PDB file of C-alpha atoms in Angstrom:
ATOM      1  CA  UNK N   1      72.929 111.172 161.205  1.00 67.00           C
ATOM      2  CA  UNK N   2      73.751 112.328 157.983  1.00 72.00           C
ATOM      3  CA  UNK N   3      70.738 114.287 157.653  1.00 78.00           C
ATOM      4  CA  UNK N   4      71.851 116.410 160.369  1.00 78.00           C
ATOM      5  CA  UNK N   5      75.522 117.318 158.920  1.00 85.00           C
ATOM      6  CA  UNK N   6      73.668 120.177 157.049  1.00 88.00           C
ATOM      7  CA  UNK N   7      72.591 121.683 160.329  1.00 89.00           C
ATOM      8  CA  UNK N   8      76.115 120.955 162.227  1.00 91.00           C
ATOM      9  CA  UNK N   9      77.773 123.222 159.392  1.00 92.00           C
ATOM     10  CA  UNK N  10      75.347 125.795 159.724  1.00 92.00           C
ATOM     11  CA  UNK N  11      75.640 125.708 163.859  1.00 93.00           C
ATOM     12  CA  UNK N  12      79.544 125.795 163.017  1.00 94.00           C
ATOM     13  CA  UNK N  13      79.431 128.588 160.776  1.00 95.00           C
ATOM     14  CA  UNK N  14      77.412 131.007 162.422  1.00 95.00           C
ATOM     15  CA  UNK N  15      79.662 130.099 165.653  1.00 96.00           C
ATOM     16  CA  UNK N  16      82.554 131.026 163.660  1.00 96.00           C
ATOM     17  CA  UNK N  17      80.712 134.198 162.680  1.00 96.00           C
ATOM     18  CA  UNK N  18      79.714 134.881 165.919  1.00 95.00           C
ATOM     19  CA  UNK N  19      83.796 135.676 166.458  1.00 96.00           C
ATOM     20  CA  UNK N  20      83.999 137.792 164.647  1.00 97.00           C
ATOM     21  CA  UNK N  21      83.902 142.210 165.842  1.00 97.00           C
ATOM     22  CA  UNK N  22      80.358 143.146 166.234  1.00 97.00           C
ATOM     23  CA  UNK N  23      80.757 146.073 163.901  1.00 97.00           C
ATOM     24  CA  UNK N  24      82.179 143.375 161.149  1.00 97.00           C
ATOM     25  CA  UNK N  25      78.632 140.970 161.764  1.00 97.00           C
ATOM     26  CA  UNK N  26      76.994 144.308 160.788  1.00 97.00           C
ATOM     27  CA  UNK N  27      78.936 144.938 157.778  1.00 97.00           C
ATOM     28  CA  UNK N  28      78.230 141.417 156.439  1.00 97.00           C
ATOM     29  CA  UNK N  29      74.411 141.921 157.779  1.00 97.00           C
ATOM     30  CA  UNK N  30      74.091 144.852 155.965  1.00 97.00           C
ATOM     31  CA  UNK N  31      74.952 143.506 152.634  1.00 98.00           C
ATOM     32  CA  UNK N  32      73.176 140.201 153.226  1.00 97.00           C
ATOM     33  CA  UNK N  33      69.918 141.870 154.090  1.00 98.00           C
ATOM     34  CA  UNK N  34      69.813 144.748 150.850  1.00 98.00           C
ATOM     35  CA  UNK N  35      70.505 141.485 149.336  1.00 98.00           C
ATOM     36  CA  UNK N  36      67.353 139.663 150.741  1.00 98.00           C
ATOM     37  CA  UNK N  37      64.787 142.385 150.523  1.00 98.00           C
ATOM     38  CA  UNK N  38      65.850 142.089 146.849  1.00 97.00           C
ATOM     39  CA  UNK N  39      65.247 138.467 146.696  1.00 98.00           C
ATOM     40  CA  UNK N  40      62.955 137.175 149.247  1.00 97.00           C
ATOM     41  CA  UNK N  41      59.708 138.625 147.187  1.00 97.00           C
ATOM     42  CA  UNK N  42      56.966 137.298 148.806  1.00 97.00           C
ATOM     43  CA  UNK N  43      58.573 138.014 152.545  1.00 97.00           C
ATOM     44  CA  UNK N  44      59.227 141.346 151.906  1.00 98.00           C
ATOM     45  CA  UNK N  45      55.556 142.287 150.334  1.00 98.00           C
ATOM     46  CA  UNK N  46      54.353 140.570 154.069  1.00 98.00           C
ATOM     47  CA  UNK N  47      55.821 143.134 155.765  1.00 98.00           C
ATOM     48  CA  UNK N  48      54.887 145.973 153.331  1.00 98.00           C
ATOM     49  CA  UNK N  49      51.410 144.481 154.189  1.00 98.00           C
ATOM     50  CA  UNK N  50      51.886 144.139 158.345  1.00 98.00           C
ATOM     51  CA  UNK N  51      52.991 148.344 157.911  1.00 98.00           C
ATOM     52  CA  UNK N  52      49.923 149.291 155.730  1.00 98.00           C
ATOM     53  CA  UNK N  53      47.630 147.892 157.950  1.00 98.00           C
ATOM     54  CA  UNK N  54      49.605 149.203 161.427  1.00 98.00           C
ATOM     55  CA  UNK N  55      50.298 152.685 159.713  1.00 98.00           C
ATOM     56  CA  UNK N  56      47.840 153.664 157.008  1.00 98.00           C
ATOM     57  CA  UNK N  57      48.921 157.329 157.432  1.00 98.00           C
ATOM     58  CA  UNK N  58      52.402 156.175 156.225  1.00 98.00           C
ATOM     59  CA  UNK N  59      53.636 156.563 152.159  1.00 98.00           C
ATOM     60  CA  UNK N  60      54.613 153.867 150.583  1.00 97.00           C
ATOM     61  CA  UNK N  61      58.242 155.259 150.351  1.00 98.00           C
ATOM     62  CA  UNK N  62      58.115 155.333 154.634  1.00 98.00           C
ATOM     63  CA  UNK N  63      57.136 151.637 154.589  1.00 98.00           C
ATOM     64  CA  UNK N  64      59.386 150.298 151.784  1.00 98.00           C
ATOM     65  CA  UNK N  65      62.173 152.257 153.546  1.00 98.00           C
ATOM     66  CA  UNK N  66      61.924 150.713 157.046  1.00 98.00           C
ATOM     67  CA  UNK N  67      61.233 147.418 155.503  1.00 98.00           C
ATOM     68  CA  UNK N  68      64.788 147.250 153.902  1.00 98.00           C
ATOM     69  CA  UNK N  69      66.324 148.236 156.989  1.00 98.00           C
ATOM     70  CA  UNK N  70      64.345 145.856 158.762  1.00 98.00           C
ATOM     71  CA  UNK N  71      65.987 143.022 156.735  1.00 98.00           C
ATOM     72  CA  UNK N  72      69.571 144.473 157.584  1.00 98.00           C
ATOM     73  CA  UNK N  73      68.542 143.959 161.367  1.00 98.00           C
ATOM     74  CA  UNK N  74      67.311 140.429 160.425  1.00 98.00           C
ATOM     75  CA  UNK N  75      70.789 139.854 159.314  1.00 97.00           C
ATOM     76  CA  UNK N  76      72.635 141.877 161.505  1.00 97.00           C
ATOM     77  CA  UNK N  77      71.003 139.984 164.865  1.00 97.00           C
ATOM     78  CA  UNK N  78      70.649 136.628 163.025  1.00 96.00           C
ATOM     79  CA  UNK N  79      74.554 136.518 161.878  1.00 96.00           C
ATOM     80  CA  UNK N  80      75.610 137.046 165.448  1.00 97.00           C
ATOM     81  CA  UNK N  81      72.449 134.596 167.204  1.00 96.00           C
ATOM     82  CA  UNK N  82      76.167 132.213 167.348  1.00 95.00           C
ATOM     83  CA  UNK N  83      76.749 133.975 170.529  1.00 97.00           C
ATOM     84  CA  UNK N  84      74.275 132.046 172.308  1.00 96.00           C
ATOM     85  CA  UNK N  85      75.863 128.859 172.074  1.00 95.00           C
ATOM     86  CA  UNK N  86      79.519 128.994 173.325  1.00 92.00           C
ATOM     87  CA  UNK N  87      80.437 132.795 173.716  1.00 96.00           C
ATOM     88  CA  UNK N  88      82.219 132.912 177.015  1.00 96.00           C
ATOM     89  CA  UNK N  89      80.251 134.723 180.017  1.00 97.00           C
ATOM     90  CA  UNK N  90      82.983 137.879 180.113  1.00 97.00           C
ATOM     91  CA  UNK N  91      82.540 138.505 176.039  1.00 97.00           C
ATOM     92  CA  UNK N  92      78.635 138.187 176.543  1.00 97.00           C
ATOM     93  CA  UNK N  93      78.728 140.806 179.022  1.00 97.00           C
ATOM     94  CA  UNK N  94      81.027 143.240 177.140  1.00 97.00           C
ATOM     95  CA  UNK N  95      78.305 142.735 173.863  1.00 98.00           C
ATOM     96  CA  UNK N  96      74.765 142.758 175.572  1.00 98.00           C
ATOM     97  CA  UNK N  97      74.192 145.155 178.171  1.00 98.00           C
ATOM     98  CA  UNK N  98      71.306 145.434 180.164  1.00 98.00           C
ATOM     99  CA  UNK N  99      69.508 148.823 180.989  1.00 98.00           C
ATOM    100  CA  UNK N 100      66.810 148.706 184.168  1.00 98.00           C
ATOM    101  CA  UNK N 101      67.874 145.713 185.617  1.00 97.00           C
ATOM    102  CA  UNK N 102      66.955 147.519 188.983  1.00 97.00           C
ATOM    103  CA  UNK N 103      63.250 146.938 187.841  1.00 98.00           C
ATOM    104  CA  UNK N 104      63.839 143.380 188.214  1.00 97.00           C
ATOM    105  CA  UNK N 105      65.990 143.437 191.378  1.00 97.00           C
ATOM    106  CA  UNK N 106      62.650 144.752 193.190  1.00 96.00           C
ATOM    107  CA  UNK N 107      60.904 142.201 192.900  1.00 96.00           C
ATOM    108  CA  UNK N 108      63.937 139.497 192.421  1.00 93.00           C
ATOM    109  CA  UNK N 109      63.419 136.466 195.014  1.00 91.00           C
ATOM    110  CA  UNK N 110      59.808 138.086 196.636  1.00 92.00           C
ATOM    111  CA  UNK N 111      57.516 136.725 194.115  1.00 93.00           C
ATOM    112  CA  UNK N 112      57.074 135.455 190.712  1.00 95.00           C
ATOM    113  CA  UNK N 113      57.970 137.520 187.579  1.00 97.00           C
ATOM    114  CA  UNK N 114      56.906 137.594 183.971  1.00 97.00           C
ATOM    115  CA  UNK N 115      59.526 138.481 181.754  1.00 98.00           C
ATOM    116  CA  UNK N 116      57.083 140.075 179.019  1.00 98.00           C
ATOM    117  CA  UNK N 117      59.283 139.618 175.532  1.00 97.00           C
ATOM    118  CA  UNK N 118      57.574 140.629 172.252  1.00 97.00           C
ATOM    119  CA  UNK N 119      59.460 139.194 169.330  1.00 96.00           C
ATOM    120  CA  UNK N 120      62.291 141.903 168.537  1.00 98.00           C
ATOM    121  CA  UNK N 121      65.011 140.470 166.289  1.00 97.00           C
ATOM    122  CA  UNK N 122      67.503 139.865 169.221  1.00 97.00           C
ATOM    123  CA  UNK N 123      65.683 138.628 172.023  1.00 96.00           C
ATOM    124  CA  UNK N 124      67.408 134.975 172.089  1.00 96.00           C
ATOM    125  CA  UNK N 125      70.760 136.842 172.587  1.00 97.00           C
ATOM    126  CA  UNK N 126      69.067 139.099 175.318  1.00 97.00           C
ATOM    127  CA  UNK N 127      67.642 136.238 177.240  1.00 97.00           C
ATOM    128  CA  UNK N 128      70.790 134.305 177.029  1.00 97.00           C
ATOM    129  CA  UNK N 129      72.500 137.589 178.453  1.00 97.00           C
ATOM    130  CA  UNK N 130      69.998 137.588 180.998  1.00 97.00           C
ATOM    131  CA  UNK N 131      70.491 134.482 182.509  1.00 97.00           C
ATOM    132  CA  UNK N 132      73.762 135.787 183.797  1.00 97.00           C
ATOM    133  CA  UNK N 133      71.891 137.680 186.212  1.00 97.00           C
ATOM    134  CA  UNK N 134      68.946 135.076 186.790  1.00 96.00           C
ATOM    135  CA  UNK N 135      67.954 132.004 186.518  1.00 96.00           C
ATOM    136  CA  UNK N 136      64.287 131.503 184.405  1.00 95.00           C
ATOM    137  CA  UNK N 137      61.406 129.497 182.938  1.00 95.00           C
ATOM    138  CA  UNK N 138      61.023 129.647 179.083  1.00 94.00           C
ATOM    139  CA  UNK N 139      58.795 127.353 176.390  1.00 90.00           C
ATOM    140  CA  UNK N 140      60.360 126.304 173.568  1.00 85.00           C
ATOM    141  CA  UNK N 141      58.831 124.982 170.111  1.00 82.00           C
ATOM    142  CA  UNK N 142      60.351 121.895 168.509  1.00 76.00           C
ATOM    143  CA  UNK N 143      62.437 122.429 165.528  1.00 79.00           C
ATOM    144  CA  UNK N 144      62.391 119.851 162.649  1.00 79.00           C
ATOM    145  CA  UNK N 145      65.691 118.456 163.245  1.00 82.00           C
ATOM    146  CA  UNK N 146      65.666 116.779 166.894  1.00 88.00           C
ATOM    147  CA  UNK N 147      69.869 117.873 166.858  1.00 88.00           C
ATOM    148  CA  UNK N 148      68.742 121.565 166.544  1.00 89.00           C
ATOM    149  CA  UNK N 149      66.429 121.543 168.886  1.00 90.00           C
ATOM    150  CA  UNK N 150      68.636 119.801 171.582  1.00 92.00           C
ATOM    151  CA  UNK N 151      71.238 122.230 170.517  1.00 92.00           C
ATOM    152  CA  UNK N 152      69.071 125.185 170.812  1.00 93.00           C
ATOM    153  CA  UNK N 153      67.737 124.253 174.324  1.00 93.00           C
ATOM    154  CA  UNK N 154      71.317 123.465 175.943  1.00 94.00           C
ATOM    155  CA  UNK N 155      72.500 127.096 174.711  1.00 94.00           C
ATOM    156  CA  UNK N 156      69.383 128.150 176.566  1.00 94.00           C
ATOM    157  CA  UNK N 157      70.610 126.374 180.080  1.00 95.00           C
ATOM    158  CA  UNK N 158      74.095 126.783 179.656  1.00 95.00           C
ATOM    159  CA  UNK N 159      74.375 129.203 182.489  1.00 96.00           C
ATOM    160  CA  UNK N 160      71.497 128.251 184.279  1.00 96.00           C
ATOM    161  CA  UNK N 161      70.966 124.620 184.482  1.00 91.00           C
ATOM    162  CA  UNK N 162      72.600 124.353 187.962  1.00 92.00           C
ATOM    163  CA  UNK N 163      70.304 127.060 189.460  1.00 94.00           C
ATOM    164  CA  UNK N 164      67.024 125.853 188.692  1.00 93.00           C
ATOM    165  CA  UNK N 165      66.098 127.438 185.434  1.00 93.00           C
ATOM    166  CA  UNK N 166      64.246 125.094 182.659  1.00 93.00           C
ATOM    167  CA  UNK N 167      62.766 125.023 179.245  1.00 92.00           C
ATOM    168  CA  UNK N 168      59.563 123.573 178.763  1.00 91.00           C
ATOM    169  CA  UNK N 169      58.095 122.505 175.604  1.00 87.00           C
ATOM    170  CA  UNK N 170      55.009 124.319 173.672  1.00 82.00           C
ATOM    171  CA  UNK N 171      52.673 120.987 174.164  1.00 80.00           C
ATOM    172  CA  UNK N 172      53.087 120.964 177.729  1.00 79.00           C
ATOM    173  CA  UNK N 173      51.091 123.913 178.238  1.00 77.00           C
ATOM    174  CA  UNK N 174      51.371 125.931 181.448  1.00 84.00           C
ATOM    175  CA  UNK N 175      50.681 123.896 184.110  1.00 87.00           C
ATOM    176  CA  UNK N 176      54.288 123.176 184.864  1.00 89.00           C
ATOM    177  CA  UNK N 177      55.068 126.559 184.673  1.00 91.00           C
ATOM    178  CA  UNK N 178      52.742 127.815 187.076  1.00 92.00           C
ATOM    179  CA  UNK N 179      53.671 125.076 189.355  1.00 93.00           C
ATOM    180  CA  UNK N 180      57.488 125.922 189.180  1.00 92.00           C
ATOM    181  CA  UNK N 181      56.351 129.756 189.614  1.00 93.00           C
ATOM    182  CA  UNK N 182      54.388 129.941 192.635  1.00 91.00           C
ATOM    183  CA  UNK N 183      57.469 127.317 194.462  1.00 92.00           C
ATOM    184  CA  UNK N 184      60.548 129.334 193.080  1.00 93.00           C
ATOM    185  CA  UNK N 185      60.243 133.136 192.174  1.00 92.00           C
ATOM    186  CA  UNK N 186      62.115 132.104 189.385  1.00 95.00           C
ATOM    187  CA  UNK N 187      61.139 134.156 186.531  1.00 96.00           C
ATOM    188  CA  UNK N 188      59.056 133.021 183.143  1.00 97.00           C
ATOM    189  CA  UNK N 189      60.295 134.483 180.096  1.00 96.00           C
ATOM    190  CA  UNK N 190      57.053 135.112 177.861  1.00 95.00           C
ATOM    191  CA  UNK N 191      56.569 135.680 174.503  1.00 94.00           C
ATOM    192  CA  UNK N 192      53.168 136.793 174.026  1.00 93.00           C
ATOM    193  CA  UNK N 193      52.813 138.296 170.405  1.00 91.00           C
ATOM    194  CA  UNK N 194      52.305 135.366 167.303  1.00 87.00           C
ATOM    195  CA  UNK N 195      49.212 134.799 165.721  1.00 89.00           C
ATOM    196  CA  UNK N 196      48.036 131.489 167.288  1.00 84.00           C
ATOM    197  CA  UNK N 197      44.686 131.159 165.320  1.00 83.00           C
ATOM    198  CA  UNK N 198      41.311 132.252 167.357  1.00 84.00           C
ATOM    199  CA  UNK N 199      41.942 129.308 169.980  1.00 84.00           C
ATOM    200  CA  UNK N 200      42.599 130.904 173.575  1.00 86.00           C
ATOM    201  CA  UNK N 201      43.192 134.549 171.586  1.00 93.00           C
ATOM    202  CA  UNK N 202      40.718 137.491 171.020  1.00 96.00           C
ATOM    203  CA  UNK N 203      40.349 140.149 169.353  1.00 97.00           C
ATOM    204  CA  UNK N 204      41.846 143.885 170.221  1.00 97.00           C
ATOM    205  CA  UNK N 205      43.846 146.357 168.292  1.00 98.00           C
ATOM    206  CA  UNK N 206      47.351 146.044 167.293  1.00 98.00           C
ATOM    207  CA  UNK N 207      48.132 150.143 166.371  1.00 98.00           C
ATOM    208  CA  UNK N 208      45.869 150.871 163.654  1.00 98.00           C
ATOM    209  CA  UNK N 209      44.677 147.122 162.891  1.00 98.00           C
ATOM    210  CA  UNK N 210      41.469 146.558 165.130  1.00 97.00           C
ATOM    211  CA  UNK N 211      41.475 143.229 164.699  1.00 97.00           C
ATOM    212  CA  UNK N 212      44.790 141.411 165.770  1.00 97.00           C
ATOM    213  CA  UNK N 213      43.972 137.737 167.063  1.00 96.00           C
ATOM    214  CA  UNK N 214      46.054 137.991 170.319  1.00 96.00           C
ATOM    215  CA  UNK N 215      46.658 135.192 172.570  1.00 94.00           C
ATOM    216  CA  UNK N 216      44.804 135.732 175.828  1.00 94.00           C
ATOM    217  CA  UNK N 217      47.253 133.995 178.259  1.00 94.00           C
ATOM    218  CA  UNK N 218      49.103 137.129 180.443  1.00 96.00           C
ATOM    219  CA  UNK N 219      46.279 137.826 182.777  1.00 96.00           C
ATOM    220  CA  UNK N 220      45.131 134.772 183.388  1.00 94.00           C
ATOM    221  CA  UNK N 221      48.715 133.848 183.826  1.00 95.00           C
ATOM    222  CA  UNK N 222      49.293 136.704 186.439  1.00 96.00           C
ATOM    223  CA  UNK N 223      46.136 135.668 188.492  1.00 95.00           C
ATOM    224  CA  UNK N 224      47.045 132.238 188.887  1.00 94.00           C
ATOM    225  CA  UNK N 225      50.874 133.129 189.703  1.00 95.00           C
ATOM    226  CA  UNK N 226      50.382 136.332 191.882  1.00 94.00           C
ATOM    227  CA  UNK N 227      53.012 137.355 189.301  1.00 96.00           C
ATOM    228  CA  UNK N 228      54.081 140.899 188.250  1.00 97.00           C
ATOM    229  CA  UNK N 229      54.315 142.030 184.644  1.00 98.00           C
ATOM    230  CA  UNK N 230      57.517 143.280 183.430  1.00 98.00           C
ATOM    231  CA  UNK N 231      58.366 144.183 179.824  1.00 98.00           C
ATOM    232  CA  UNK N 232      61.621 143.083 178.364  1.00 98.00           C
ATOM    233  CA  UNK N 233      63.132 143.944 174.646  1.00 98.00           C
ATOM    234  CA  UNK N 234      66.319 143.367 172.907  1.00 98.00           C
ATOM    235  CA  UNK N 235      67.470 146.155 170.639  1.00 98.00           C
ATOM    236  CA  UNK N 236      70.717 146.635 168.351  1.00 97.00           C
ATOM    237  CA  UNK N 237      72.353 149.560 169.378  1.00 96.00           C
ATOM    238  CA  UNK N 238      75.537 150.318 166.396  1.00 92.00           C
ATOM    239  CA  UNK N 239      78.244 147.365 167.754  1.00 95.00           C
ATOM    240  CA  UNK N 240      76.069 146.786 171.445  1.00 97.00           C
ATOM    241  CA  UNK N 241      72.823 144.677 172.314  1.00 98.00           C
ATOM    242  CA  UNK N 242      71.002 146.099 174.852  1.00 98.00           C
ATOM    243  CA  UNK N 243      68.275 144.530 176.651  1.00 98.00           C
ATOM    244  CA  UNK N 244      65.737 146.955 178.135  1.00 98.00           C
ATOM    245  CA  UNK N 245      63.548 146.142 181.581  1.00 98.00           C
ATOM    246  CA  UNK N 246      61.063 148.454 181.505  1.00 98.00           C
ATOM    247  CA  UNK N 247      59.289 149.264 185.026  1.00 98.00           C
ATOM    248  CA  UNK N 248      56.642 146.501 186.471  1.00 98.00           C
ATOM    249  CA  UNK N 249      52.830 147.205 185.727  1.00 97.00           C
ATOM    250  CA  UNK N 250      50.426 148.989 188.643  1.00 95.00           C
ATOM    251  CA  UNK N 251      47.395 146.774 188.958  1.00 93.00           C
ATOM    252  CA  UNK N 252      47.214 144.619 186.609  1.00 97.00           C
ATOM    253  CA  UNK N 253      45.377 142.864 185.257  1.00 96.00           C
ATOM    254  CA  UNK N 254      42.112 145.366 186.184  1.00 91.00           C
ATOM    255  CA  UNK N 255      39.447 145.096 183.660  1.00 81.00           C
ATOM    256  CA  UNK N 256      38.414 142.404 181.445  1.00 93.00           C
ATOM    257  CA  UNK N 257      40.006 139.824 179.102  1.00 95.00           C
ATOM    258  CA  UNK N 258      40.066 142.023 176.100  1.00 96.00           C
ATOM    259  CA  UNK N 259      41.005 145.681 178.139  1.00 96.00           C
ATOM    260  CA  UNK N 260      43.588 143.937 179.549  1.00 97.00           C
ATOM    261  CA  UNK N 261      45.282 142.587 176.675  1.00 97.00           C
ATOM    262  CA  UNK N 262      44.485 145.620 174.335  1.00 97.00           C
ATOM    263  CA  UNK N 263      46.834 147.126 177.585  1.00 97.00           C
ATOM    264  CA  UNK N 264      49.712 144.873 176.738  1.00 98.00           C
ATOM    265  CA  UNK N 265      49.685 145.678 173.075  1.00 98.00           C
ATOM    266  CA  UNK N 266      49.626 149.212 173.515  1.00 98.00           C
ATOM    267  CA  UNK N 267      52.255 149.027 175.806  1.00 98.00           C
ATOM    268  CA  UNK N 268      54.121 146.514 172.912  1.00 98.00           C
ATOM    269  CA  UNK N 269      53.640 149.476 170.196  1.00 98.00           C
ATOM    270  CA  UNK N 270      55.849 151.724 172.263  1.00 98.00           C
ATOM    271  CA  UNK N 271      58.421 148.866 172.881  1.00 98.00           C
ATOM    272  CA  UNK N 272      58.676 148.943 169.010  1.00 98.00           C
ATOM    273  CA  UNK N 273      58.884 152.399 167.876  1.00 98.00           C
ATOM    274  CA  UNK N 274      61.502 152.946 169.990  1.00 97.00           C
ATOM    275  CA  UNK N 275      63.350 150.907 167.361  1.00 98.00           C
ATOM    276  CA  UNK N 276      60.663 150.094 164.668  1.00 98.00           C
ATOM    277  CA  UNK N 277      62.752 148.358 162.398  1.00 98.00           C
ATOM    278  CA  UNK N 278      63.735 146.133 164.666  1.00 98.00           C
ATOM    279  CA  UNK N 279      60.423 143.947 165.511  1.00 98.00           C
ATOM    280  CA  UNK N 280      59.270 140.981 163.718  1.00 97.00           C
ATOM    281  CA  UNK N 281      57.014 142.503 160.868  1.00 98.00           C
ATOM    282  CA  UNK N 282      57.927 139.322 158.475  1.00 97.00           C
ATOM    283  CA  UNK N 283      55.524 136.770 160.704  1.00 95.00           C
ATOM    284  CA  UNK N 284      52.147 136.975 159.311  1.00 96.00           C
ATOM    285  CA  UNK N 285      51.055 138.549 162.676  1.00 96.00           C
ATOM    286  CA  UNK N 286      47.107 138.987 160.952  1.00 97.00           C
ATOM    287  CA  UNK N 287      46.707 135.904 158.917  1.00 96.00           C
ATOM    288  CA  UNK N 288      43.305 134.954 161.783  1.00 96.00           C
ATOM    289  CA  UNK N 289      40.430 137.597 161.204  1.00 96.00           C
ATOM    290  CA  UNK N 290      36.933 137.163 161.966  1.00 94.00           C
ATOM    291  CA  UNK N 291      34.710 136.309 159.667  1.00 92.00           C
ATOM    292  CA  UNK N 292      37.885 135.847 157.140  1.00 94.00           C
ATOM    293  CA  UNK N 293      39.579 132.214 155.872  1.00 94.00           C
ATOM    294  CA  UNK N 294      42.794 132.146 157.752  1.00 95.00           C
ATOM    295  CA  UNK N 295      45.203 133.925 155.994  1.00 95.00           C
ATOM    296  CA  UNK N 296      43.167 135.910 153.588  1.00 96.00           C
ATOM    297  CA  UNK N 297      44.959 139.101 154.293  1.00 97.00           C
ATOM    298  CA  UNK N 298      48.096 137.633 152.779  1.00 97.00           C
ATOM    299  CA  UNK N 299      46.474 135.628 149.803  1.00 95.00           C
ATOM    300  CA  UNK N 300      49.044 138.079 147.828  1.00 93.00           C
ATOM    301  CA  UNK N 301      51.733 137.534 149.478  1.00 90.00           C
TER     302      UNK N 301
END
């Protein structure tokens, strides 16, 4: 359709781009993003916001500095997302490498696992790289354009779609998911950190922010599964991905709703300052607050 021949050169381009030397897509990232924090206004002043409310110790110099770099990453991981589509196994390997894949490989085929990914800049390229070593569940959201979705979901299954692994969609809900869980082992790649709006979330800290409307699904999730909680990020490292499985939870979930997911935040803050410029801090990740109209933190913005 023709409205769709904007999106085919796009998928085209950043294919070609994809190509191209890592440490060239960082070059060309790197002048893209100084060139977006410059231009992208209103973007930029959301994630000034996200860091004042998450660090009110730091200056405004500490912020503004890791927001610019933060928009290099953006470009940096975006310009090479092309590798998900039609990069060859061998090249995907020699890219993305994978540190603590032996805390997967405990608990690989003996019961179900969630893959706990917070939204780090990279983390479609890590989960394609992953599914060179397993099969998994994931949920994706429709885009506008019905082609880009398609396209987005069969880079997604191109390794796995003979062993099992599956996409659902975000209006399905769980139930599938569960189902395919507790009959497989196969694992469920989770992304648990967007502000939803107060349905199914509560309320717990997100580092200096007490009020961070979080969705409430992983322990429920690991109760009805019998599943065990691993974390999973995807961080540029110079001209190398790397995605990092950090070691399964003890006993969890163990308290209530809001201890335990105050837990998995805490544990999401040290995911990200291990490379803090590297998380999501565009995505109004506070626009629900109680006793607020949605989006009142960012009527500035």
């Amino acid at each position: 359709m023709i409205k769709d021949i904007p999106i085919k050169f796009g998928l085209t381009l950043i294919k070609a781009i994809s190509k191209l030397p890592i440490s060239t897509i960082n070059r060309i990232g790197g002048v893209f993003g100084t060139a977006a924090y410059y231009l992208l206004k209103n973007r930029r002043k959301v994630g000034l916001l996200n860091l004042k409310l998450c660090f009110p110790n730091w200056s405004d110099k500490q912020c503004d500095d890791l927001i610019r770099q933060h928009f290099k990453e953006l470009f940096c991981s975006g310009l090479a997302y092309g590798l998900i589509f039609e990069t060859p196994a061998k090249r995907l390997c020699d890219i993305v490498k994978i540190r603590g894949l032996d805390n997967f490989d405990k608990f690989r085929n003996q019961r179900p696992v969630i893959l706990l990914a917070p939204h780090f800049l990279a983390l479609d390229i890590g989960a394609n790289r992953l599914t060179l070593e397993t099969p998994g569940y994931s949920i994706y959201s429709a885009q506008r354009s019905e082609y880009l979705t398609e396209a987005i979901k069969d880079a997604r299954l191109r390794f796995i779609k003979d062993q099992g692994g599956e996409i659902f969609s975000r209006q399905e809900g769980l139930k599938n998911i569960v189902r395919k869980m507790k009959n497989t082992n196969i694992p469920f790649y989770y992304l648990p950190d967007q502000d939803m709006d107060e349905k199914n979330s509560v309320y717990v800290p997100f580092f200096a922010h007490p009020t961070c409307a979080t969705l409430d699904t992983l322990p429920k999730l690991v109760k009805l599964t019998n599943a065990v909680v691993i974390p999973m990020a995807t961080y540029r490292e110079e001209n190398n991905f790397v995605v990092e499985l950090f070691p399964a939870w003890d006993n969890y979930p163990n308290g209530s709703i809001e201890e335990d997911i105050a837990f998995m935040n805490r544990f999401i803050e040290t995911m990200i300052l291990k490379h803090p410029s590297q998380y999501l801090w565009l995505h109004k990740r506070f626009k629900t607050q109680p006793n607020l109209p949605r989006g009142h933190l960012y009527k500035d913005c």
